[in-house]
Short mmCIF file of C-alpha atoms in Angstrom, two decimals:
data_model
loop_
_atom_site.label_atom_id
_atom_site.label_comp_id
_atom_site.label_asym_id
_atom_site.label_seq_id
_atom_site.Cartn_x
_atom_site.Cartn_y
_atom_site.Cartn_z
CA MET A 1 155.40 107.33 -51.64
CA LYS A 2 157.52 110.48 -51.89
CA THR A 3 156.84 110.99 -48.19
CA GLY A 4 158.09 107.46 -47.44
CA PHE A 5 161.35 108.06 -49.27
CA THR A 6 161.78 111.44 -47.56
CA ILE A 7 161.60 109.57 -44.24
CA ILE A 8 164.24 107.12 -45.45
CA ALA A 9 166.53 109.91 -46.57
CA VAL A 10 166.21 111.72 -43.24
CA LEU A 11 166.89 108.52 -41.30
CA PHE A 12 169.93 107.73 -43.40
CA PHE A 13 171.50 111.15 -43.13
CA MET A 14 170.94 111.18 -39.36
CA ILE A 15 173.13 108.10 -38.80
CA PRO A 16 176.48 109.32 -37.35
CA GLY A 17 179.38 108.96 -39.71
CA PHE A 18 177.25 108.88 -42.86
CA VAL A 19 177.12 112.52 -43.92
CA PHE A 20 177.11 113.03 -47.65
CA SER A 21 177.52 116.43 -49.25
CA GLN A 22 175.02 117.63 -51.83
CA ASN A 23 177.73 119.71 -53.46
CA GLY A 24 178.32 118.50 -57.01
CA ASP A 25 182.09 118.93 -56.87
CA LEU A 26 182.26 116.95 -53.63
CA GLN A 27 180.23 114.14 -55.18
CA LEU A 28 182.70 114.18 -58.05
CA GLY A 29 185.43 113.53 -55.48
CA TYR A 30 183.65 110.41 -54.25
CA ASP A 31 183.17 109.32 -57.86
CA TYR A 32 186.91 109.67 -58.40
CA ILE A 33 187.54 107.41 -55.38
CA ASN A 34 185.23 104.75 -56.83
CA GLU A 35 187.12 105.00 -60.13
CA GLY A 36 190.51 104.72 -58.40
CA LYS A 37 191.49 108.29 -59.34
CA TYR A 38 192.82 109.15 -55.90
CA SER A 39 194.93 112.15 -56.91
CA ASP A 40 191.89 113.80 -58.52
CA ALA A 41 189.79 113.02 -55.44
CA ILE A 42 192.46 114.59 -53.20
CA ARG A 43 192.39 117.75 -55.29
CA ILE A 44 188.57 118.01 -55.00
CA PHE A 45 188.57 117.42 -51.23
CA GLU A 46 191.42 119.91 -50.67
CA GLN A 47 189.45 122.58 -52.56
CA HIS A 48 186.31 121.77 -50.57
CA LEU A 49 188.14 122.19 -47.25
CA ILE A 50 189.37 125.62 -48.26
CA SER A 51 185.74 126.78 -48.39
CA ASP A 52 184.52 124.58 -45.51
CA PRO A 53 187.42 123.75 -43.16
CA SER A 54 185.02 122.48 -40.46
CA ASP A 55 183.81 119.51 -42.56
CA MET A 56 185.42 116.75 -40.52
CA THR A 57 183.90 113.93 -42.58
CA VAL A 58 185.65 115.15 -45.73
CA ARG A 59 188.82 115.84 -43.75
CA MET A 60 188.75 112.25 -42.47
CA GLN A 61 188.31 110.95 -46.02
CA LEU A 62 191.19 113.13 -47.20
CA ALA A 63 193.39 111.74 -44.42
CA TYR A 64 192.66 108.18 -45.56
CA LEU A 65 193.49 109.16 -49.13
CA TYR A 66 196.80 110.70 -48.07
CA LYS A 67 197.57 107.54 -46.11
CA SER A 68 196.78 105.31 -49.11
CA GLN A 69 199.17 107.38 -51.25
CA GLY A 70 202.01 107.11 -48.73
CA ARG A 71 201.79 110.82 -47.81
CA THR A 72 202.22 110.07 -44.12
CA PHE A 73 202.95 113.60 -42.86
CA GLU A 74 199.82 115.04 -44.50
CA ALA A 75 197.70 112.10 -43.33
CA MET A 76 198.85 112.63 -39.74
CA ARG A 77 198.10 116.34 -40.01
CA GLU A 78 194.50 115.70 -41.13
CA PHE A 79 193.88 112.90 -38.61
CA GLU A 80 195.13 115.21 -35.86
CA MET A 81 192.77 117.98 -37.02
CA VAL A 82 189.84 115.55 -36.84
CA SER A 83 190.87 114.21 -33.43
CA LEU A 84 191.06 117.74 -31.99
CA ASN A 85 188.05 119.36 -33.67
CA SER A 86 185.40 116.76 -34.59
CA THR A 87 182.20 116.66 -32.52
CA ASP A 88 181.59 113.04 -33.55
CA ASN A 89 183.02 110.88 -30.77
CA GLU A 90 183.41 107.81 -33.01
CA GLN A 91 185.17 109.89 -35.65
CA VAL A 92 187.58 111.18 -33.00
CA ILE A 93 188.31 107.62 -31.86
CA HIS A 94 189.04 106.46 -35.42
CA ALA A 95 191.28 109.49 -36.06
CA LYS A 96 193.26 108.87 -32.88
CA ASP A 97 193.59 105.19 -33.78
CA GLU A 98 194.94 106.07 -37.22
CA LEU A 99 197.34 108.62 -35.72
CA PHE A 100 198.67 106.00 -33.36
CA LEU A 101 199.09 103.49 -36.19
CA LEU A 102 200.97 105.98 -38.33
CA GLN A 103 203.17 107.12 -35.46
CA LYS A 104 204.02 103.51 -34.63
CA SER A 105 204.16 102.20 -38.21
CA LYS A 106 207.87 101.47 -38.13
CA GLU A 107 207.58 99.58 -34.84
CA LEU A 108 204.46 97.76 -36.01
CA ASN A 109 206.16 96.65 -39.21
CA GLU A 110 209.00 95.35 -37.10
CA LEU A 111 206.54 93.49 -34.88
CA ASP A 112 204.77 91.98 -37.90
CA GLN A 113 208.13 90.79 -39.18
CA ALA A 114 208.81 89.21 -35.78
CA TYR A 115 205.55 87.25 -35.89
CA SER A 116 206.25 86.26 -39.48
CA PHE A 117 209.64 84.84 -38.44
CA LEU A 118 207.94 83.09 -35.53
CA ASP A 119 205.39 81.44 -37.85
CA LYS A 120 208.28 80.19 -40.00
CA LYS A 121 210.05 78.85 -36.86
CA MET A 122 212.98 81.23 -37.49
CA TYR A 123 213.37 81.79 -33.76
CA SER A 124 216.68 83.70 -33.71
CA GLU A 125 215.37 86.23 -36.24
CA ALA A 126 212.06 86.49 -34.36
CA ILE A 127 213.84 87.14 -31.04
CA ALA A 128 215.97 89.87 -32.63
CA LYS A 129 212.89 91.66 -34.00
CA PHE A 130 210.86 91.23 -30.79
CA GLU A 131 213.72 92.55 -28.64
CA SER A 132 214.32 95.49 -30.98
CA TYR A 133 210.63 96.39 -30.76
CA TYR A 134 210.57 95.86 -26.99
CA SER A 135 213.57 98.15 -26.46
CA LYS A 136 211.47 100.99 -27.91
CA ASN A 137 208.23 99.89 -26.22
CA PRO A 138 209.23 98.64 -22.74
CA ASN A 139 205.64 98.81 -21.47
CA ASP A 140 204.37 96.29 -24.02
CA MET A 141 203.85 93.32 -21.71
CA LYS A 142 202.43 91.14 -24.49
CA VAL A 143 205.73 91.25 -26.36
CA ALA A 144 207.63 90.60 -23.13
CA MET A 145 205.37 87.57 -22.56
CA GLN A 146 206.03 86.37 -26.11
CA LEU A 147 209.78 86.64 -25.58
CA GLY A 148 209.49 84.72 -22.33
CA TYR A 149 207.62 81.89 -24.07
CA ILE A 150 210.12 81.71 -26.93
CA TYR A 151 213.10 81.57 -24.59
CA LYS A 152 211.38 78.91 -22.48
CA MET A 153 210.65 76.83 -25.57
CA LEU A 154 214.32 77.12 -26.58
CA LYS A 155 215.29 76.14 -22.99
CA ASP A 156 217.08 79.45 -22.45
CA TYR A 157 215.61 79.59 -18.97
CA ASN A 158 217.61 82.58 -17.66
CA ASN A 159 216.31 84.89 -20.37
CA ALA A 160 212.82 83.41 -20.05
CA ILE A 161 212.76 84.15 -16.30
CA LYS A 162 214.09 87.66 -16.97
CA TYR A 163 211.08 88.56 -19.12
CA PHE A 164 208.54 86.76 -16.94
CA GLU A 165 209.86 88.66 -13.89
CA ILE A 166 209.44 91.95 -15.76
CA ILE A 167 205.79 91.06 -16.37
CA GLU A 168 205.28 89.87 -12.78
CA THR A 169 206.51 93.19 -11.37
CA SER A 170 205.35 95.63 -14.07
CA SER A 171 202.13 94.45 -15.72
CA PRO A 172 198.92 96.19 -14.55
CA LEU A 173 196.86 93.12 -15.52
CA THR A 174 196.31 90.40 -12.94
CA THR A 175 195.94 87.76 -15.65
CA GLU A 176 199.39 88.60 -17.03
CA THR A 177 201.11 88.72 -13.64
CA ASN A 178 199.55 85.40 -12.63
CA ALA A 179 200.57 83.78 -15.92
CA ALA A 180 204.13 85.09 -15.56
CA ARG A 181 204.32 83.89 -11.94
CA ASP A 182 203.13 80.43 -13.01
CA GLU A 183 205.77 80.30 -15.74
CA ILE A 184 208.53 81.26 -13.29
CA THR A 185 207.41 78.48 -10.94
CA SER A 186 207.29 76.03 -13.85
CA ILE A 187 210.85 76.90 -14.95
CA ARG A 188 212.21 76.68 -11.41
CA ASN A 189 210.61 73.25 -11.05
CA ILE A 190 212.37 72.21 -14.26
CA LEU A 191 215.73 73.52 -13.01
CA ASN A 192 215.26 72.20 -9.47
CA PRO A 193 212.78 69.30 -9.49
CA PRO A 194 211.01 69.01 -6.11
CA VAL A 195 212.11 66.00 -4.06
CA GLN A 196 209.27 63.57 -3.30
CA THR A 197 209.22 62.94 0.46
CA THR A 198 206.07 60.84 0.58
CA THR A 199 205.54 57.22 -0.36
CA TYR A 200 202.41 57.71 -2.47
CA THR A 201 202.54 58.13 -6.25
CA PRO A 202 201.51 61.70 -7.11
CA VAL A 203 199.05 62.51 -9.86
CA THR A 204 201.18 63.86 -12.72
CA THR A 205 200.16 66.76 -14.90
CA THR A 206 199.69 64.32 -17.78
CA ASP A 207 197.30 62.30 -15.60
CA LYS A 208 195.37 65.47 -14.80
CA LEU A 209 195.04 66.27 -18.47
CA SER A 210 193.82 62.73 -19.23
CA LEU A 211 191.34 62.94 -16.34
CA ALA A 212 190.11 66.31 -17.62
CA TYR A 213 189.37 64.91 -21.08
CA ALA A 214 187.73 61.84 -19.51
CA GLU A 215 185.41 64.11 -17.49
CA LEU A 216 184.69 66.16 -20.60
CA GLN A 217 183.81 63.04 -22.59
CA ALA A 218 181.49 61.96 -19.77
CA GLY A 219 179.70 65.32 -19.97
CA ASN A 220 180.98 66.61 -16.61
CA LYS A 221 182.00 70.04 -17.86
CA GLN A 222 182.56 71.72 -14.49
CA SER A 223 184.81 68.88 -13.29
CA ALA A 224 186.71 69.05 -16.58
CA ILE A 225 187.17 72.81 -16.16
CA THR A 226 188.63 72.32 -12.67
CA LEU A 227 191.08 69.69 -13.91
CA PHE A 228 192.09 71.75 -16.96
CA GLU A 229 192.74 74.74 -14.67
CA ASP A 230 194.85 72.56 -12.34
CA TYR A 231 196.84 71.30 -15.30
CA LEU A 232 197.39 74.83 -16.66
CA SER A 233 198.62 76.07 -13.28
CA LEU A 234 201.69 73.87 -13.89
CA ASN A 235 201.71 74.17 -17.70
CA PRO A 236 200.60 77.75 -18.44
CA GLY A 237 202.15 77.72 -21.90
CA ASP A 238 199.98 74.88 -23.26
CA MET A 239 197.96 76.78 -25.88
CA ASN A 240 195.94 73.74 -26.99
CA THR A 241 194.59 73.28 -23.47
CA LYS A 242 193.90 77.00 -23.15
CA MET A 243 191.84 76.82 -26.35
CA GLN A 244 189.92 73.80 -25.04
CA LEU A 245 189.24 75.61 -21.78
CA ALA A 246 188.12 78.74 -23.63
CA TYR A 247 185.56 76.73 -25.63
CA LEU A 248 184.36 75.08 -22.41
CA TYR A 249 183.87 78.42 -20.70
CA ALA A 250 181.94 79.67 -23.74
CA GLU A 251 179.68 76.59 -23.64
CA THR A 252 179.02 77.09 -19.91
CA GLU A 253 178.29 80.81 -20.50
CA ASN A 254 181.28 82.09 -18.52
CA ILE A 255 181.90 84.63 -21.24
CA SER A 256 184.53 86.74 -19.46
CA LYS A 257 186.77 83.69 -18.86
CA ALA A 258 186.23 82.45 -22.42
CA ARG A 259 187.27 85.82 -23.84
CA GLU A 260 190.27 85.94 -21.50
CA TYR A 261 191.61 82.60 -22.76
CA PHE A 262 190.80 83.21 -26.44
CA SER A 263 192.54 86.60 -26.21
CA PHE A 264 195.59 85.05 -24.54
CA VAL A 265 195.98 82.40 -27.25
CA ALA A 266 195.39 84.95 -30.04
CA GLN A 267 198.22 87.10 -28.70
CA ASN A 268 200.72 84.46 -27.59
CA SER A 269 200.40 81.25 -29.61
CA PHE A 270 203.30 80.29 -31.89
CA ASP A 271 200.83 78.70 -34.32
CA ASP A 272 199.45 81.14 -36.91
CA LYS A 273 196.33 79.03 -37.54
CA GLN A 274 195.67 78.74 -33.81
CA ARG A 275 195.95 82.52 -33.40
CA ILE A 276 193.41 83.03 -36.19
CA ASP A 277 191.05 80.45 -34.66
CA ALA A 278 191.32 82.16 -31.28
CA ARG A 279 190.77 85.63 -32.73
CA THR A 280 187.74 84.41 -34.71
CA ALA A 281 186.25 82.78 -31.61
CA PHE A 282 186.91 85.97 -29.61
CA ASN A 283 185.18 88.07 -32.29
CA ASN A 284 182.21 85.70 -32.37
CA LEU A 285 181.84 86.01 -28.61
CA SER A 286 182.06 89.80 -28.83
CA VAL A 287 179.33 89.96 -31.48
CA THR A 288 176.90 87.21 -30.54
CA THR A 289 177.18 87.18 -26.76
CA SER A 290 177.12 90.92 -26.11
CA ARG A 291 173.33 90.92 -26.41
CA PHE A 292 173.18 87.56 -24.67
CA SER A 293 175.07 88.27 -21.46
CA SER A 294 175.56 92.01 -20.90
CA VAL A 295 173.31 93.25 -18.11
CA GLY A 296 172.64 96.88 -17.29
CA LYS A 297 173.62 98.18 -20.71
CA SER A 298 171.59 100.01 -23.32
CA ALA A 299 172.19 99.58 -27.02
CA ILE A 300 171.09 100.78 -30.43
CA ASP A 301 170.40 98.32 -33.23
CA ILE A 302 169.99 99.56 -36.83
CA TYR A 303 169.17 97.50 -39.92
CA PHE A 304 168.82 99.51 -43.14
CA TYR A 305 168.45 97.62 -46.44
CA ASN A 306 168.07 99.42 -49.78
CA ILE A 307 168.01 97.92 -53.27
CA TYR A 308 166.97 98.54 -56.83
CA ASP A 309 165.26 95.47 -58.37
CA SER A 310 165.77 95.34 -62.15
CA TYR A 311 162.85 92.98 -62.84
CA GLN A 312 160.31 95.04 -60.91
CA GLU A 313 162.07 98.29 -61.88
CA ASN A 314 161.47 99.13 -58.25
CA PHE A 315 163.35 100.80 -55.39
CA ILE A 316 162.80 98.90 -52.12
CA SER A 317 163.80 100.03 -48.61
CA ASN A 318 163.49 98.49 -45.17
CA PHE A 319 164.56 100.32 -42.01
CA LEU A 320 164.40 98.72 -38.56
CA GLY A 321 165.75 100.67 -35.60
CA ARG A 322 165.70 99.55 -31.97
CA TYR A 323 166.78 101.05 -28.68
CA SER A 324 167.08 98.35 -26.02
CA TYR A 325 168.03 97.93 -22.38
CA ASN A 326 169.42 94.62 -21.10
CA PHE A 327 167.65 94.44 -17.74
CA ALA A 328 168.51 90.80 -16.90
CA PRO A 329 170.67 87.97 -18.24
CA ARG A 330 169.37 87.00 -21.71
CA GLN A 331 166.56 89.58 -21.52
CA SER A 332 166.15 93.04 -23.02
CA ALA A 333 163.32 95.43 -23.81
CA GLY A 334 162.94 98.74 -25.57
CA VAL A 335 161.30 100.67 -28.40
CA TYR A 336 161.44 100.07 -32.14
CA ALA A 337 160.54 101.66 -35.47
CA ASP A 338 160.00 99.59 -38.62
CA LEU A 339 159.51 101.01 -42.12
CA TYR A 340 159.04 99.07 -45.38
CA VAL A 341 158.37 100.93 -48.64
CA ASP A 342 158.92 100.69 -52.35
CA SER A 343 158.47 103.04 -55.28
CA LYS A 344 156.16 100.99 -57.52
CA SER A 345 153.49 99.22 -55.44
CA THR A 346 149.94 100.51 -55.58
CA PRO A 347 146.88 99.57 -53.48
CA GLU A 348 145.51 97.76 -56.54
CA ALA A 349 148.76 95.94 -57.39
CA PRO A 350 151.04 95.54 -54.34
CA LEU A 351 154.50 94.16 -55.00
CA ASN A 352 155.45 94.21 -51.31
CA ASP A 353 153.82 94.79 -47.92
CA ARG A 354 154.29 98.53 -47.27
CA TYR A 355 153.94 100.03 -43.80
CA ILE A 356 155.41 102.10 -40.99
CA GLU A 357 155.23 100.74 -37.46
CA THR A 358 156.45 101.80 -34.02
CA GLY A 359 156.07 100.35 -30.55
CA ILE A 360 157.76 98.43 -27.75
CA PHE A 361 159.42 95.01 -27.70
CA TYR A 362 160.70 92.31 -25.35
CA ARG A 363 163.51 89.94 -26.31
CA TYR A 364 164.64 86.68 -24.69
CA SER A 365 167.80 84.87 -25.88
CA PHE A 366 167.78 81.10 -25.45
CA ALA A 367 171.37 81.08 -26.75
CA PRO A 368 173.58 83.63 -28.50
CA GLN A 369 172.23 82.41 -31.86
CA LEU A 370 168.56 81.79 -30.93
CA SER A 371 166.08 84.36 -29.60
CA PHE A 372 162.39 85.09 -29.17
CA GLU A 373 161.06 88.61 -29.60
CA LEU A 374 157.59 90.03 -29.00
CA ARG A 375 156.70 93.38 -30.58
CA ALA A 376 153.58 95.39 -29.81
CA GLY A 377 152.81 98.69 -31.50
CA TYR A 378 150.76 100.70 -33.94
CA VAL A 379 151.13 100.37 -37.68
CA ASN A 380 150.02 102.40 -40.67
CA LEU A 381 149.33 100.23 -43.74
CA PHE A 382 150.02 102.41 -46.77
CA ASP A 383 148.09 100.34 -49.31
CA LYS A 384 145.07 99.67 -47.08
CA LYS A 385 145.07 103.25 -45.78
CA GLU A 386 144.45 102.22 -42.18
CA THR A 387 146.14 102.44 -38.80
CA LYS A 388 145.78 99.61 -36.29
CA PHE A 389 147.33 97.83 -33.33
CA ASN A 390 149.83 95.13 -34.19
CA LEU A 391 151.32 92.20 -32.29
CA ARG A 392 154.25 90.26 -33.70
CA PRO A 393 155.94 87.26 -31.99
CA ILE A 394 159.20 86.34 -33.76
CA LEU A 395 161.54 83.36 -33.35
CA THR A 396 164.96 83.98 -34.91
CA PHE A 397 168.10 81.92 -35.51
CA SER A 398 171.25 83.63 -36.78
CA ASN A 399 174.81 82.34 -36.82
CA ARG A 400 178.09 82.59 -38.69
CA PHE A 401 180.07 79.40 -39.30
CA GLY A 402 183.73 79.47 -40.21
CA LYS A 403 186.70 81.76 -39.71
CA TYR A 404 186.48 85.44 -40.55
CA VAL A 405 188.51 88.57 -39.88
CA ASP A 406 187.03 92.08 -39.77
CA TYR A 407 190.22 94.14 -39.67
CA LEU A 408 193.49 93.73 -41.58
CA LYS A 409 196.47 95.21 -39.78
CA PRO A 410 199.54 96.35 -41.78
CA GLY A 411 201.79 93.45 -42.75
CA ALA A 412 199.31 90.74 -41.74
CA SER A 413 199.91 87.43 -43.49
CA THR A 414 196.27 86.32 -43.73
CA ASN A 415 193.74 88.41 -45.66
CA THR A 416 191.18 85.81 -46.79
CA SER A 417 188.21 84.41 -44.87
CA LEU A 418 185.68 81.72 -45.76
CA TYR A 419 182.44 81.50 -43.81
CA ILE A 420 178.72 80.71 -44.02
CA ASP A 421 175.93 82.95 -42.71
CA ALA A 422 172.74 81.13 -41.69
CA TYR A 423 169.50 82.94 -40.88
CA ALA A 424 166.02 81.59 -40.17
CA ALA A 425 162.92 83.30 -38.79
CA GLY A 426 159.29 82.47 -38.15
CA LEU A 427 156.65 84.99 -37.06
CA TYR A 428 152.98 85.76 -36.80
CA ASP A 429 151.94 89.24 -37.96
CA LEU A 430 148.60 90.39 -36.56
CA LYS A 431 148.29 93.35 -38.91
CA TYR A 432 148.09 90.99 -41.89
CA GLU A 433 146.75 88.00 -39.90
CA ASN A 434 149.50 86.02 -41.55
CA VAL A 435 152.28 83.58 -40.58
CA PHE A 436 155.65 84.14 -42.27
CA GLY A 437 158.76 81.97 -42.52
CA GLN A 438 162.20 82.53 -44.01
CA VAL A 439 165.47 80.56 -44.32
CA THR A 440 168.60 82.10 -45.90
CA LEU A 441 172.14 80.81 -46.43
CA ARG A 442 175.13 82.80 -47.68
CA GLU A 443 178.48 81.18 -48.55
CA VAL A 444 181.08 83.94 -48.51
CA ALA A 445 184.70 84.42 -49.53
CA ARG A 446 186.00 87.64 -47.96
CA PHE A 447 189.16 89.37 -49.14
CA LEU A 448 190.43 92.10 -46.81
CA THR A 449 192.03 94.99 -48.67
CA GLY A 450 193.35 96.98 -45.69
CA GLY A 451 191.90 98.13 -42.38
CA TYR A 452 188.14 97.56 -42.31
CA SER A 453 187.87 97.53 -46.10
CA ASN A 454 186.89 94.25 -47.71
CA PHE A 455 185.63 92.73 -50.94
CA GLU A 456 183.28 89.72 -50.81
CA VAL A 457 182.10 87.15 -53.33
CA TYR A 458 179.08 85.14 -52.21
CA LEU A 459 176.40 82.63 -53.13
CA LYS A 460 172.93 82.96 -51.65
CA GLN A 461 169.88 80.71 -51.26
CA SER A 462 166.56 81.71 -49.66
CA ILE A 463 163.07 80.30 -49.13
CA PHE A 464 160.09 82.50 -48.19
CA LYS A 465 156.62 81.24 -47.21
CA ASP A 466 153.44 82.62 -45.67
CA SER A 467 150.10 81.15 -44.64
CA GLN A 468 147.99 83.29 -46.99
CA LYS A 469 149.98 82.09 -50.02
CA LEU A 470 150.52 85.57 -51.43
CA ASP A 471 152.70 85.16 -54.51
CA TYR A 472 155.21 87.83 -53.50
CA ASN A 473 155.77 86.08 -50.13
CA ASN A 474 156.07 82.49 -51.44
CA TYR A 475 159.14 81.70 -53.49
CA ALA A 476 162.66 80.29 -53.51
CA GLU A 477 165.54 82.50 -54.60
CA VAL A 478 169.08 81.48 -55.60
CA GLY A 479 171.92 83.61 -56.83
CA GLY A 480 175.24 85.22 -56.09
CA GLY A 481 176.83 88.59 -55.81
CA LEU A 482 179.69 90.92 -54.97
CA SER A 483 179.95 93.39 -52.11
CA PHE A 484 182.46 96.06 -51.13
CA LYS A 485 183.02 97.86 -47.84
CA PRO A 486 185.33 100.93 -47.68
CA ASN A 487 187.83 101.44 -44.86
CA LEU A 488 185.38 102.94 -42.36
CA LYS A 489 184.22 100.66 -39.55
CA GLU A 490 180.50 101.47 -39.69
CA PHE A 491 180.25 102.31 -43.41
CA PRO A 492 177.53 100.37 -45.26
CA SER A 493 178.32 97.42 -47.49
CA ILE A 494 177.64 98.19 -51.16
CA PHE A 495 176.52 95.18 -53.19
CA VAL A 496 175.25 93.94 -56.53
CA GLU A 497 173.75 90.48 -56.99
CA ALA A 498 171.99 88.41 -59.62
CA THR A 499 169.20 86.06 -58.51
CA ASN A 500 166.53 83.77 -59.91
CA LYS A 501 163.12 83.58 -58.21
CA ILE A 502 161.07 80.38 -58.43
CA TYR A 503 157.50 81.03 -57.26
CA PHE A 504 155.45 78.35 -55.50
CA ASP A 505 152.34 79.68 -57.25
CA ASP A 506 152.05 77.72 -60.51
CA ASN A 507 150.52 80.77 -62.21
CA ARG A 508 153.70 82.83 -61.83
CA ALA A 509 156.72 82.30 -64.04
CA GLU A 510 160.29 82.34 -62.79
CA THR A 511 161.99 85.73 -62.82
CA PHE A 512 165.61 86.81 -63.13
CA GLN A 513 166.68 90.08 -61.58
CA ILE A 514 169.74 92.18 -60.81
CA LYS A 515 169.72 93.85 -57.40
CA ALA A 516 172.04 96.66 -56.39
CA GLY A 517 172.10 98.66 -53.19
CA PHE A 518 173.61 99.00 -49.75
CA LEU A 519 173.16 97.48 -46.30
CA ILE A 520 173.79 98.92 -42.84
CA ASN A 521 173.74 96.41 -39.99
CA LEU A 522 174.87 98.12 -36.78
CA TYR A 523 174.70 97.03 -33.15
CA SER A 524 176.40 99.22 -30.59
CA PHE A 525 176.27 99.69 -26.82
CA LEU A 526 175.64 103.26 -25.69
#
């Protein structure tokens, strides 16, 4: 088993961005962070960098600490050092992002105030803040678009046209120039209504909208899309219709158009709730449809779950890593490695199935949430002391219901999310000649604490079954827990939870256990 845990340690320390020093003083610095003693942590990290100035991971952590303490100049200095000297591309990107945020903090605060005024319908104050920001950032076409919409809503058409014309002539994005051009046409039609020279009664934009919803209700999605697009060509500022069209495009698997409309609403709607809904939908598309619709891209997928189980007095680890290539719509293939170990099982008294397996896989996605995967490879069964060929067909459902936010920008008004995670899987495992099934629900309240950092409170319910009726694979589990994620995008979630297991075997009593550990769940295109 020591060998198994050596493998886990090596795998963990190889993941980019997760380098932990073995130096005792440096570990003390991380302990100080966990205890909220940031000044002491800064002192430790500063001393460490004197002896090892090339340690960019510690330098990055020090920069975040400076930032949290309001020491902006020192934070910018350290972020700049990382951006210029780190060999970790992702670390460089994060450092540059933080530099940009710090350099633009005054303008960003002003922009946040503008949106806050807009949410409160304090339009004069919002315009003043938006125009002040825009005077310093004349290339920000999104703010120019927002000003155009506000002026149009207030029927100040001259100022509205002024900003829309800036976008029409200056924006590098076709979607923005087209939207601005449509708005200019719409305003000019308001100021100078076209004279009807024919005797027939034209179809009004309201009629088109009614026809679109009638087609949608009848199940004619493509016809509805055409009518919604026609309506929006004359009413480009109708955010409700843009949201409806975005959902329609998502349902018909036109992901690029769906993301375009969700993004537009998220950036331009006057309604704070609507902006959050659009941003959540956009994020869901980014996460769940990237595997579903991206062709010609390779990706790495890492799942790494580690806990200590108080009832078993057992350390348990599961690592699943996959490299895949999306060779066709909905289809990908690649190689995988799967490791499951614990510290207490023995061949005579197994507490879990322990093995290491590697091979190839094929994956087909019926929908973004539902997929079939076939794995074929060789496996070493630690407790049976044998190596054999394995075949594993797996049907998986995974989805997140509700609104959630992954990143909290400075000054944001909403920092709480409520959502439900649902996961279900069924598989046949040739190596054990066994059929497994699992259903898990998590009801989560997420509280963002700044950047990518968040604190979650959750309830959890699971059912596990197999065809051989092994006691450790047949039980229901209910409980709840807490998790924390620091302000690093790919940092693992650290959690502690209390659960009660109810075994389906009448000979086994219920057990109560405390579990503590961390989880890495990473999917990234290469």
